[in-house]
Coordinates of C-alpha atoms in Angstrom, one line a residue:
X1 CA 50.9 -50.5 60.8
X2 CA 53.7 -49.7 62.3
X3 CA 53.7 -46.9 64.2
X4 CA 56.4 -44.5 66.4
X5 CA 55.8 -42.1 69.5
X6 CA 58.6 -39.6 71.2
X7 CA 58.6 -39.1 74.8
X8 CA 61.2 -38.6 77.9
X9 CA 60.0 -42.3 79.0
X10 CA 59.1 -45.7 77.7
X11 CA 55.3 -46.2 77.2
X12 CA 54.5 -49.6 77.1
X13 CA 50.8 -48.6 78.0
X14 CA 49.7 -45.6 76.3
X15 CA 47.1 -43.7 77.7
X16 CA 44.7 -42.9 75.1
X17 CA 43.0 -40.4 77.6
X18 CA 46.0 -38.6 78.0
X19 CA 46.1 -36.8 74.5
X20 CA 46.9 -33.3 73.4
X21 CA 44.0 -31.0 74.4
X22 CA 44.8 -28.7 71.1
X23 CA 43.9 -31.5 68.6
X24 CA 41.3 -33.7 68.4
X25 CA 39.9 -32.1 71.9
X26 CA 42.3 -34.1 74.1
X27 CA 41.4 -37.7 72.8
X28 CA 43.9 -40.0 71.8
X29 CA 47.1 -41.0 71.7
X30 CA 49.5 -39.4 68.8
X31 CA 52.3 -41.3 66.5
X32 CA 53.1 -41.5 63.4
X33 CA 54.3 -43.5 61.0
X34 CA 57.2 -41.9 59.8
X35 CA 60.0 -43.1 61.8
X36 CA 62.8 -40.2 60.3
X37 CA 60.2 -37.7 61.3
X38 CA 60.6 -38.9 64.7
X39 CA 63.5 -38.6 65.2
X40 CA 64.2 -35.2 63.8
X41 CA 62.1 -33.6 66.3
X42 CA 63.6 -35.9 69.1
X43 CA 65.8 -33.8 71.8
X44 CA 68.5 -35.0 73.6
X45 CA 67.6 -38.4 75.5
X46 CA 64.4 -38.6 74.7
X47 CA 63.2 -41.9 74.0
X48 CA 61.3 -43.2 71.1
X49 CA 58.9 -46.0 71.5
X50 CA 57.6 -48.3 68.5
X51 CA 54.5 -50.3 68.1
X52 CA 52.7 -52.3 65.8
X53 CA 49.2 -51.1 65.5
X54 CA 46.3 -54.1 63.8
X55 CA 43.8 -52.2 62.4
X56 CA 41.9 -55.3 61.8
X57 CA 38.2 -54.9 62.7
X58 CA 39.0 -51.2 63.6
X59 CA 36.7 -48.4 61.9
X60 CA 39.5 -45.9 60.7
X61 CA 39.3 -42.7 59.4
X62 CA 41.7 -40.9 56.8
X63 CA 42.1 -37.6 56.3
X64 CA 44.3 -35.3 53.5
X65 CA 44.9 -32.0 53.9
X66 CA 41.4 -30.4 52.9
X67 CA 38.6 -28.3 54.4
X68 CA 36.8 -31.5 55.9
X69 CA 40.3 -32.3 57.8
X70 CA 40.3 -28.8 59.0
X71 CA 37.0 -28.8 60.3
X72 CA 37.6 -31.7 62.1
X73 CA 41.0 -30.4 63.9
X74 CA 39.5 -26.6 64.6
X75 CA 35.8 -27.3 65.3
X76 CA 36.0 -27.3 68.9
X77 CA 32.1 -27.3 68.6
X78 CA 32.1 -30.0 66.9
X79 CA 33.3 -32.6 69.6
X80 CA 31.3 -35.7 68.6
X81 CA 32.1 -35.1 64.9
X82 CA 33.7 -38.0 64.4
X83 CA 33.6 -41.2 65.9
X84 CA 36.3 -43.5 64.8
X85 CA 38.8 -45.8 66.6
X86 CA 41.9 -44.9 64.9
X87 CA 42.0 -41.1 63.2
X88 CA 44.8 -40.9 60.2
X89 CA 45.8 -37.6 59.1
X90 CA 48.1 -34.5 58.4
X91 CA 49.5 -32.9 61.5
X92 CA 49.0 -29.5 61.4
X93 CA 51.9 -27.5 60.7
X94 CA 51.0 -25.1 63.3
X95 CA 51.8 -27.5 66.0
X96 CA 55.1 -28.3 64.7
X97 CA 56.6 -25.2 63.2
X98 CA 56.0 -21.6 65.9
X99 CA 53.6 -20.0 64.0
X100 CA 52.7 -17.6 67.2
X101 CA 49.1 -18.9 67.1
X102 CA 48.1 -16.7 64.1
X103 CA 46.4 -19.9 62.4
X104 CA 44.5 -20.6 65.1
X105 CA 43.6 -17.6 66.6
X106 CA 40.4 -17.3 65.0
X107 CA 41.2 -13.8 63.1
X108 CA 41.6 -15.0 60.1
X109 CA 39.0 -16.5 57.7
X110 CA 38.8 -20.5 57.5
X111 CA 39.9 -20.4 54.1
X112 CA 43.1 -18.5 54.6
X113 CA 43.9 -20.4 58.1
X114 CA 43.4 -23.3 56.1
X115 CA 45.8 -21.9 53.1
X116 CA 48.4 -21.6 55.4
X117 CA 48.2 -24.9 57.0
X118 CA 48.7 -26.3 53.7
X119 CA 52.6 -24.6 53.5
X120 CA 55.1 -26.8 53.9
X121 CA 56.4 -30.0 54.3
X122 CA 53.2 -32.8 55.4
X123 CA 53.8 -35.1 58.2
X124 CA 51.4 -37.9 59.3
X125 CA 49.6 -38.9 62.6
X126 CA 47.9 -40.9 63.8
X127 CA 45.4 -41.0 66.9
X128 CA 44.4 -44.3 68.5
X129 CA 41.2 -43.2 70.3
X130 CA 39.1 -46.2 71.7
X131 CA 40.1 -49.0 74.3
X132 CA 39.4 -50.9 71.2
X133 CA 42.2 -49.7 68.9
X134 CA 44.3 -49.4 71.9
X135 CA 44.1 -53.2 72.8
X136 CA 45.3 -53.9 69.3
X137 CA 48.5 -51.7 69.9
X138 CA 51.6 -53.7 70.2
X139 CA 54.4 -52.3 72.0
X140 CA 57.8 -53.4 70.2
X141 CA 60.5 -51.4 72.2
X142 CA 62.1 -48.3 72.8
X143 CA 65.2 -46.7 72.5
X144 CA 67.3 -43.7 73.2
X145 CA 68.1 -41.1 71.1
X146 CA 71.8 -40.3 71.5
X147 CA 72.6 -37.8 68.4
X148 CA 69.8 -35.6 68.5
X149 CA 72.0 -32.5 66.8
X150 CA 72.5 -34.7 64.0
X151 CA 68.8 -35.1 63.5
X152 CA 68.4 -31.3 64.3
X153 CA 70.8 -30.3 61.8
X154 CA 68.4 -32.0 59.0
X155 CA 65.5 -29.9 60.5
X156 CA 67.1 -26.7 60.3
X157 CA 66.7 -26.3 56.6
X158 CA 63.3 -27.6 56.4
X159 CA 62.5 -24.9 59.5
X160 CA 64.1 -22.0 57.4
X161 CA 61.6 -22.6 54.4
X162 CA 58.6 -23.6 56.0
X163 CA 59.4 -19.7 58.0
X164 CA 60.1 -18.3 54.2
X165 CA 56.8 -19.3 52.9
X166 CA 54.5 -18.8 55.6
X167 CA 55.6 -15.3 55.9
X168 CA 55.4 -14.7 52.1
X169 CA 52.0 -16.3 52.5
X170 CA 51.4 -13.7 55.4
X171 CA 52.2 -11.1 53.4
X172 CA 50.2 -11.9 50.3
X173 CA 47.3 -12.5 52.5
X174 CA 48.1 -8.4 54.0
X175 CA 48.2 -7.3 50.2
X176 CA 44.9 -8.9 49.3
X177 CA 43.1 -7.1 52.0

């Protein structure tokens, strides 16, 4: 699988300690597959790394966009829900696109936090948890991204709907109640 990570540095070595302490409770470290994706939300200079990722032997676990997935990312209680090497799964539009926490500010109901996490456009990740996985992670090179307003001017659009519906969704969710 191969497998793409943005950053300000090369990272030969991830750190699979070192993940993002609002998903998947810090554990893990996050790429995805989808290289254009990358580089659309790359700034200026940053530097995108690629590796090759064997999940040979490797117990991995998929996720779609569903209730199970959402327990998993929003349980905090849930910790040792799942045990898996590799995770595979929707990021969360939230973390991507500013929603001002609203999703996951625990005011609204599951069912309509999870309605509006399935609004636009889904993007994969993937979360290489365990020394195992990690050992199996083959770091193929890096480079610099030099035209990041080119790639920012083909995330515009998708930004402007993604904001249309999720403040139509908003606002049927305000008439409903």
């Amino acid at each position: 699988m191969k497998l793409y990570h943005t950053g300000q540095v090369e990272i030969r070595t991830p750190d699979i300690r070192h993940g993002r302490v609002n998903a998947d409770f810090g554990q893990g470290f996050y790429m995805t597959p989808d290289a254009d994706f990358t580089y659309r939300w790359a700034r200026a200079d940053a530097v995108v790394n690629a590796y090759e990722l064997d999940l040979t032997g490797l117990d991995v676990r998929r996720f779609a966009r569903s209730a199970e997935w959402f327990d998993y990312i929003y349980n905090r209680r849930a910790k040792d829900l799942l045990e898996a090497d590799v995770v595979v799964g929707p990021i969360a539009n939230d973390t991507i696109f500013d929603t001002f926490g609203i999703i996951s500010s625990g005011y609204l109901r599951p069912g309509d936090a999870l309605d509006l996490l399935m609004i636009g456009p889904e993007y994969t990740q993937v979360a290489v948890k365990t020394d195992r996985a990690a050992a199996q992670l083959k770091w193929l090179g890096a480079e610099t991204v030099t035209d990041a307003a080119a790639h920012a001017a083909a995330l515009r659009g998708e930004r402007e709907e993604y904001d249309r519906l999720f403040a139509a969704a908003l606002d049927r969710l305000r008439a409903a109640r």
